[in-house]
Short mmCIF file of C-alpha atoms and ligand atoms in Angstrom, two decimals:
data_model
loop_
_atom_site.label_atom_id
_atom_site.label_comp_id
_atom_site.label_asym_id
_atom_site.label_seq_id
_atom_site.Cartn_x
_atom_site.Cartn_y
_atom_site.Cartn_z
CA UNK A 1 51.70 -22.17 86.74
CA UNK A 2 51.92 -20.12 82.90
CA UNK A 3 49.50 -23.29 82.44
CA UNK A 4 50.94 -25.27 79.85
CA UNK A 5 52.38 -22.57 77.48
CA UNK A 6 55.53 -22.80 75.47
CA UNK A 7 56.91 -19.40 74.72
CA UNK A 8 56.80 -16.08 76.62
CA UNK A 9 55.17 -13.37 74.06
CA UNK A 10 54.03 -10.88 76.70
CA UNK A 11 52.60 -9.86 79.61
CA UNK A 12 49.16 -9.51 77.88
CA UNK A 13 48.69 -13.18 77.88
CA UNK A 14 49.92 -13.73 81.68
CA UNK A 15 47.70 -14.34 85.11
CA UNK A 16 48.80 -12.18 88.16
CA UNK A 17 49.71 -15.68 89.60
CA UNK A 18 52.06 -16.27 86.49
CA UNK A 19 53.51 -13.32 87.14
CA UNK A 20 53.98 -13.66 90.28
CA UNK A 21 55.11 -17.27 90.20
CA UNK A 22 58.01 -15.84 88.02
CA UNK A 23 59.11 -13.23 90.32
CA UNK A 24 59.06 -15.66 92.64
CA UNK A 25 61.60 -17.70 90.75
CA UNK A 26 63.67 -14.85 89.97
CA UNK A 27 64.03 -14.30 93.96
CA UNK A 28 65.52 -17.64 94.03
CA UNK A 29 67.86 -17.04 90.99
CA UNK A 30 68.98 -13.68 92.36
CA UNK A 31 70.06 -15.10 95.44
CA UNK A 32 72.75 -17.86 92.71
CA UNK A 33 73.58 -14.95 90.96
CA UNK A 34 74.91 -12.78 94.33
CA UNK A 35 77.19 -16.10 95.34
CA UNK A 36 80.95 -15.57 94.57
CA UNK A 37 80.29 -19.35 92.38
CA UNK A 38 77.27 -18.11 90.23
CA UNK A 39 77.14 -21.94 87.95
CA UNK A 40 74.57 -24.14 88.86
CA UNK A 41 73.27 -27.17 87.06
CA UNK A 42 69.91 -26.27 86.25
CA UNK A 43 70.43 -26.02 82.47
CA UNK A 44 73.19 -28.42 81.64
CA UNK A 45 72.50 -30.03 77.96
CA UNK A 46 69.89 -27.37 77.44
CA UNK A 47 70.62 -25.13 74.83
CA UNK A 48 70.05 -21.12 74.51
CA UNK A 49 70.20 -19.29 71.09
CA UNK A 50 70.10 -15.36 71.07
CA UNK A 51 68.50 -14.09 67.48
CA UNK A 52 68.19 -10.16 67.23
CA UNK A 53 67.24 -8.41 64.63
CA UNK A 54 67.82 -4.95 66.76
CA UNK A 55 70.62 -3.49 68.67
CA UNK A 56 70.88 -4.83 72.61
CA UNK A 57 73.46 -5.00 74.96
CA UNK A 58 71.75 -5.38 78.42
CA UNK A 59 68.77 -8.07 77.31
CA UNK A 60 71.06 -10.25 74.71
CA UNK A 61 74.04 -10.15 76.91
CA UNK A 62 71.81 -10.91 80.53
CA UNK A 63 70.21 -13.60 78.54
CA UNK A 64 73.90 -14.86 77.61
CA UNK A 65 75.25 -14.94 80.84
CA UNK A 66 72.30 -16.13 82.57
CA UNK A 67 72.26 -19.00 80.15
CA UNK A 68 75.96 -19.77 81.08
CA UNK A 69 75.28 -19.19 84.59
CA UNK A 70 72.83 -21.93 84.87
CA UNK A 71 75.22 -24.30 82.44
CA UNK A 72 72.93 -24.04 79.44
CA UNK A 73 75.13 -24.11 75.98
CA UNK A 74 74.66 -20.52 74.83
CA UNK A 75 74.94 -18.86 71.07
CA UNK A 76 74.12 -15.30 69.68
CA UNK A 77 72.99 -14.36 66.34
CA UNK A 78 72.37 -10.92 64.87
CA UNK A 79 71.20 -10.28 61.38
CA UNK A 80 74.12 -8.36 60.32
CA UNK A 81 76.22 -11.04 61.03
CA UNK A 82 74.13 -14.13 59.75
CA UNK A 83 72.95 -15.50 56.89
CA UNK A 84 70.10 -12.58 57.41
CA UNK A 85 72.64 -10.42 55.94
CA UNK A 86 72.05 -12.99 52.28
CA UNK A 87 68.44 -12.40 52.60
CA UNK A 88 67.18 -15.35 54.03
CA UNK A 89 63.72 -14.57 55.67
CA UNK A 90 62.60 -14.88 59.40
CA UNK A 91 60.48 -18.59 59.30
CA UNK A 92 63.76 -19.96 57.24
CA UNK A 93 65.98 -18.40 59.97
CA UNK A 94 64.28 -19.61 63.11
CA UNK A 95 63.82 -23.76 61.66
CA UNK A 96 67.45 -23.63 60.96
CA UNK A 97 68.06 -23.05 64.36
CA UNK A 98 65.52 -24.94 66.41
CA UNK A 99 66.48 -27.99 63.69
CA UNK A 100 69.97 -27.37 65.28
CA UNK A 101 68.82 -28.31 68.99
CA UNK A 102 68.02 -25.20 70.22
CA UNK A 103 65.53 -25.79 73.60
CA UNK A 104 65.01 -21.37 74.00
CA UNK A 105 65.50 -19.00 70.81
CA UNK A 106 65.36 -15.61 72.80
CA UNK A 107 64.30 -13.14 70.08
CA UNK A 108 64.11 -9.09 69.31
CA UNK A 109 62.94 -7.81 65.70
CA UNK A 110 61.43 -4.42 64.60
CA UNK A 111 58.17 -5.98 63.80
CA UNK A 112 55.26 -6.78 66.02
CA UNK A 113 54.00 -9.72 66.16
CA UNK A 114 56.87 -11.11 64.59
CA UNK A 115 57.94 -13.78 67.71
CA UNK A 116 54.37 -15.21 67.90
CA UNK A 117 54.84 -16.25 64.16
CA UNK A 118 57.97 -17.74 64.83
CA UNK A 119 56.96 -19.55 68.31
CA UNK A 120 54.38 -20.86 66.07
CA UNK A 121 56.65 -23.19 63.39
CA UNK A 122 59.74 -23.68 65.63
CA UNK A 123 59.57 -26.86 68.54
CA UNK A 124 61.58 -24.77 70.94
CA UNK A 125 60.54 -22.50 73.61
CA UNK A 126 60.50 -19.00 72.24
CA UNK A 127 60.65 -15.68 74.80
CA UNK A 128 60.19 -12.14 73.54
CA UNK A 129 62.74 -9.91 74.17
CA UNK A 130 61.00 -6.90 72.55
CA UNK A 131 59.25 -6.85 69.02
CA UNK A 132 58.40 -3.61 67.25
CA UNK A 133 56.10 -1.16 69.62
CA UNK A 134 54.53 -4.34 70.61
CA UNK A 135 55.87 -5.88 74.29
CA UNK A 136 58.81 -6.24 75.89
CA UNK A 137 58.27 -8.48 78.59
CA UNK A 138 61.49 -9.61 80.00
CA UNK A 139 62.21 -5.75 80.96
CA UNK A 140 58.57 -5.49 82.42
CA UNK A 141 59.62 -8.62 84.67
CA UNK A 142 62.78 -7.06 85.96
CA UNK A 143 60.73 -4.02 86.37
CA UNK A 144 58.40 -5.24 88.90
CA UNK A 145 60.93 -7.72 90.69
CA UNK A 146 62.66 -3.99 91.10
CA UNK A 147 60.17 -2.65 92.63
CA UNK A 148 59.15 -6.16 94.78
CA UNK A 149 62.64 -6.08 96.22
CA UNK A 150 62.61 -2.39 97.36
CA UNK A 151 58.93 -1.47 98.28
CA UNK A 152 58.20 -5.27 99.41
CA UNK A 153 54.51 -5.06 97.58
CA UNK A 154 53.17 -3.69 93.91
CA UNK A 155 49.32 -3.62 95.07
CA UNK A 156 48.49 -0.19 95.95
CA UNK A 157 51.57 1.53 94.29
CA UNK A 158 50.91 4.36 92.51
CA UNK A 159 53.68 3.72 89.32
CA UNK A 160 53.73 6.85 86.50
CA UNK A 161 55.57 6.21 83.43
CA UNK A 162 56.94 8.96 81.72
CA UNK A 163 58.00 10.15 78.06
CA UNK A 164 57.71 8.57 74.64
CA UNK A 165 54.52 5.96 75.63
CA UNK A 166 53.84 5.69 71.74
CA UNK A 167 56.50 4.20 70.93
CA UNK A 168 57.51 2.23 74.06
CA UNK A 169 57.03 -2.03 74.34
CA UNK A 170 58.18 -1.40 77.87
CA UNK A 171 55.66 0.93 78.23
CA UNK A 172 53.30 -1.52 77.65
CA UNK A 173 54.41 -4.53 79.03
CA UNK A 174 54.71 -2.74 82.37
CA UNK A 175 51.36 -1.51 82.45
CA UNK A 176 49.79 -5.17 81.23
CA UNK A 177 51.94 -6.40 84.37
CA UNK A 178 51.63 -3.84 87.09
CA UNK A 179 47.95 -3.27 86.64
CA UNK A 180 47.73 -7.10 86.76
CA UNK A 181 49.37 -7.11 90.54
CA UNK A 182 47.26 -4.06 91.58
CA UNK A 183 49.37 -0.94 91.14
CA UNK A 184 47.81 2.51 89.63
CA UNK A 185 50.02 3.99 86.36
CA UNK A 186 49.43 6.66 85.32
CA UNK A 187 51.55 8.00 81.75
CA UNK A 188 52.74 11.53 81.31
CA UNK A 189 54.79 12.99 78.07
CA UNK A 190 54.18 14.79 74.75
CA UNK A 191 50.91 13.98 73.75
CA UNK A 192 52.16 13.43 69.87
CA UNK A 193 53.97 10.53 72.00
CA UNK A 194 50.64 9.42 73.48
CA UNK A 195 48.88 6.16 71.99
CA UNK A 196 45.20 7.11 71.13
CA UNK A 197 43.04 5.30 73.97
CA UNK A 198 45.31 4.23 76.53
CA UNK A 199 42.73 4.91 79.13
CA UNK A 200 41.15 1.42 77.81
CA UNK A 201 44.41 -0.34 78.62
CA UNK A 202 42.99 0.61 82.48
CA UNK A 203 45.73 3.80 83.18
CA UNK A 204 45.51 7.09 84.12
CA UNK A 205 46.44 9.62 80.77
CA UNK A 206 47.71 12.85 82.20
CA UNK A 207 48.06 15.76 80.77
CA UNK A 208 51.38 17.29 82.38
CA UNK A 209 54.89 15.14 83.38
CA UNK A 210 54.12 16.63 86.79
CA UNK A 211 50.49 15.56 86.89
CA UNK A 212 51.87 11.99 86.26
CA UNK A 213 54.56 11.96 88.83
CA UNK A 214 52.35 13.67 91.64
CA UNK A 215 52.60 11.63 94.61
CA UNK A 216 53.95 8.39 92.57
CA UNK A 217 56.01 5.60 94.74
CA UNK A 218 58.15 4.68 91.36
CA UNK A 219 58.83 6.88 88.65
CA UNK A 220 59.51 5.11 85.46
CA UNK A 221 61.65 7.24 82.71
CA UNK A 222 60.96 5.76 79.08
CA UNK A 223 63.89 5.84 76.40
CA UNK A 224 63.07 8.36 73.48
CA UNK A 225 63.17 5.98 71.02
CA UNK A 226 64.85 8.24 67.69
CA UNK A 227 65.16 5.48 65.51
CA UNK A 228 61.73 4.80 65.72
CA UNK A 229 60.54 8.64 65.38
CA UNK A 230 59.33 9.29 61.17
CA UNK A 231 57.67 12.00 61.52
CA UNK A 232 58.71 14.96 64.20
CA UNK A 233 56.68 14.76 66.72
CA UNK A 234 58.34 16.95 69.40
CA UNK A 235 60.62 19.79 67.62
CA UNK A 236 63.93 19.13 69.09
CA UNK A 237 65.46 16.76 72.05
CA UNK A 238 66.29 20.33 74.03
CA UNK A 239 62.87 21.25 74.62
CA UNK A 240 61.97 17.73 74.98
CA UNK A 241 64.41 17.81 78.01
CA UNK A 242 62.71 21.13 78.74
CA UNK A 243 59.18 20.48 79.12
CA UNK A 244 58.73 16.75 79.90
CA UNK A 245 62.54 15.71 81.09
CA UNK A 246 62.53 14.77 84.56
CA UNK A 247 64.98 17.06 86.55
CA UNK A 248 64.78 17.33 91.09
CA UNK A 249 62.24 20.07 90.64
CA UNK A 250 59.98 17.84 88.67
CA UNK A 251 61.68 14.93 90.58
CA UNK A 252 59.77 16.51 93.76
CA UNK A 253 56.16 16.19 92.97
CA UNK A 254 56.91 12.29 93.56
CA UNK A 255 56.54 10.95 97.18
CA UNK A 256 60.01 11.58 98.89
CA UNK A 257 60.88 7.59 98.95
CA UNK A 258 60.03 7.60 95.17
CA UNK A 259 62.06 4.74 93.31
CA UNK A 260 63.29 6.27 90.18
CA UNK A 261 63.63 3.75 87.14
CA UNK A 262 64.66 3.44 83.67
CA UNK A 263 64.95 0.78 81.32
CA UNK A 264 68.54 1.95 79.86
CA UNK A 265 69.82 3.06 77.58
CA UNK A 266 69.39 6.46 79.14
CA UNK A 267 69.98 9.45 76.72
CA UNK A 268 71.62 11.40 79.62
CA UNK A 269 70.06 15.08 80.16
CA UNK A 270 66.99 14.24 77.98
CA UNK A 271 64.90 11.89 79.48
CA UNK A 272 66.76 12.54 82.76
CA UNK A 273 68.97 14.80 84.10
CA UNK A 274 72.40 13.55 85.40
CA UNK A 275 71.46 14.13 88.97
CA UNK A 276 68.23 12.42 88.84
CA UNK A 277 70.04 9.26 86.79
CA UNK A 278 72.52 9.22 89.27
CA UNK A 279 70.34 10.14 92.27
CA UNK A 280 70.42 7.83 95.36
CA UNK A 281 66.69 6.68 95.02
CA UNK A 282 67.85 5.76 91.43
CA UNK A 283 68.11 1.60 90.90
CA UNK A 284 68.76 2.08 87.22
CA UNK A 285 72.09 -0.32 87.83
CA UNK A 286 69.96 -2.96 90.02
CA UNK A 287 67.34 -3.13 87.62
CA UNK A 288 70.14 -4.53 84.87
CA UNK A 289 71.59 -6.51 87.84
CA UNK A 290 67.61 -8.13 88.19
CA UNK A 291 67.66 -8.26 84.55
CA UNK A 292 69.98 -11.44 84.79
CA UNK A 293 68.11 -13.06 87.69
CA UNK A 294 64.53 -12.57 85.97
CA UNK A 295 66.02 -14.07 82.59
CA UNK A 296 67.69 -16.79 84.34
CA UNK A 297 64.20 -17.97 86.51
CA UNK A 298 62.80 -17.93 83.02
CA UNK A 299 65.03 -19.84 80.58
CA UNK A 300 64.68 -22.16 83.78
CA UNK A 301 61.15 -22.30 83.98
CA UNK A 302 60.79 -22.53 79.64
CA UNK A 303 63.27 -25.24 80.00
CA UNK A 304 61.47 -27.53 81.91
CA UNK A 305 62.91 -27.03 85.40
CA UNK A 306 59.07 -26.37 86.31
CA UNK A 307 56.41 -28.09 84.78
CA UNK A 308 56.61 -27.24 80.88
CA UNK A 309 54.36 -29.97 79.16
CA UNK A 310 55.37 -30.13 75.96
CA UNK A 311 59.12 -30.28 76.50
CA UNK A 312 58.83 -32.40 79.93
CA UNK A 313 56.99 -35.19 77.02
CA UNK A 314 59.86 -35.32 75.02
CA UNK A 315 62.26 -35.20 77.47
N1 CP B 401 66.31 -2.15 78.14
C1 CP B 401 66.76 -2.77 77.04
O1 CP B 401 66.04 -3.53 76.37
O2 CP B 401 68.07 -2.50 76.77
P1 CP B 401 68.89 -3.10 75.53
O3 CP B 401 68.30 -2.50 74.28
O4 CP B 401 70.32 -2.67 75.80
O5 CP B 401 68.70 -4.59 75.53
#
């Protein structure tokens, strides 16, 4: 499986099987990670270096302690507290680490594209753990093992994704993934927050919240994303809230066993009301629980535990 590929960059490059091969993993991970004695073996002498360029607490610290779970030698770097700081670019960054040992530099910058340059000069694995408006495909992975684990299928799942798609990697990981394993998405929000021609990336565009959400099995808030917002394009988060939040009245237009899902951070009472956060149907807290099995099946699986090539060669 994933062929004979050394980095994860996104879910655009992935077969259903890959996919599925890693959920499959993950499965096997999550059932480590529930044990009272979460350390395995499966990493020991590996090595796991964190490099973010943006602010992250669930995917750098789930990528930390899934590292340490499986006994892989874990570090963190962020660019305010690295030699970043002095100026020293990206490509110089990255070959200092990987000429350190590093088998898996997880990364997260602002730009697009910017781990595919990387994974392209560095020997170690690298995985994408979200770059500019681009893909975030570790949170697209924990996504659909979510909904695996509590509908038992994607194919046939109606899936809407709601609020700011323009600016959202998650977004568009999840709908390079789930229309991969046969679910329908349709995307609902402000249409200044609408990507010109999403209907080519195979979704339905809809032209109300509730138009999105009627008769959905998951219902997937997105993160209004204000650092990434130049120009003003909705007038103020209260009407925001107002007209595309998702509150139990808007809540109801989804089928009754509706999963409700958000990648977190949550701005409370925008994207979401309280209630609907903190509804029962909500698995916002399992999805960062998955978050650690899904990044421990694949720092496994980049690491060579499956068949990885390039790495298994110079083993
Ligand atoms: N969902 C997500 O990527 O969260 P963090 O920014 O906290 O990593």
């Amino acid at each position: 499986m994933l062929g004979d590929k050394k980095d994860l960059l996104g879910l655009k490059d992935l077969t259903a099987d890959d996919i599925r091969y890693i959920l499959g993993q993950a499965e096997t991970m999550k059932h480590i990670l529930m044990q009272n004695n979460k350390k395995t073996p499966h990493l020991r002498g590996k090595s796991v270096v964190t490099l973010f360029y943006e602010n992250s607490t669930r995917t750098r610290l789930s990528f930390e302690l899934a590292g340490k779970y499986l006994s892989a030698d874990t570090a963190n770097i962020t660019a305010s507290g690295s030699s970043v700081a002095k100026g020293e670019n990206l490509l110089d960054t990255a070959r200092t680490i990987d000429r350190m040992g590093a088998n898996v530099i997880v990364m997260r910058h602002s730009s697009s594209g910017a781990p595919h340059l990387v994974a392209q000069n560095v020997k170690a694995s690298v995985i994408n753990a979200g770059d500019g408006m681009n893909e975030h495909p570790t949170q697209a992975l924990l996504d659909m093992f979510t909904i695996l684990e509590k509908k038992g299928q994607i194919e046939g799942l109606k899936v809407a994704i709601v609020g700011d798609v323009l600016h959202s990697r998650v977004a568009r990981s999840n709908i390079y993934g789930l229309t991969k394993l046969g679910a329908r998405v349709s995307v609902g929000g402000p249409a200044t927050l609408m990507p010109k021609g999403m209907e080519t990336m195979g979704v339905d565009v809809c032209s109300s919240v509730q138009e999105a959400i009627l008769d959905a099995d998951v219902v997937m808030g997105l993160r209004i994303q204000l650092e990434r917002q130049k120009a003003g394009l909705f007038p103020t988060l209260r009407e925001y809230s107002r007209f595309f939040g998702i509150d139990q009245r808007r809540l109801e237009y989804a089928k009754p066993d509706a999963l409700i899902l958000h990648p977190g951070p949550v701005n409370r009472g925008v994207e979401f009301t309280t209630g609907v956060t903190d509804h029962e149907r909500s698995f916002i807290d399992e999805q960062v629980t998955n978050g650690v099995a899904v990044r421990m099946a694949l720092l496994y699986i980049f690491t060579g535990g499956v068949k990885n090539p390039r790495q298994v060669k110079e083993d």
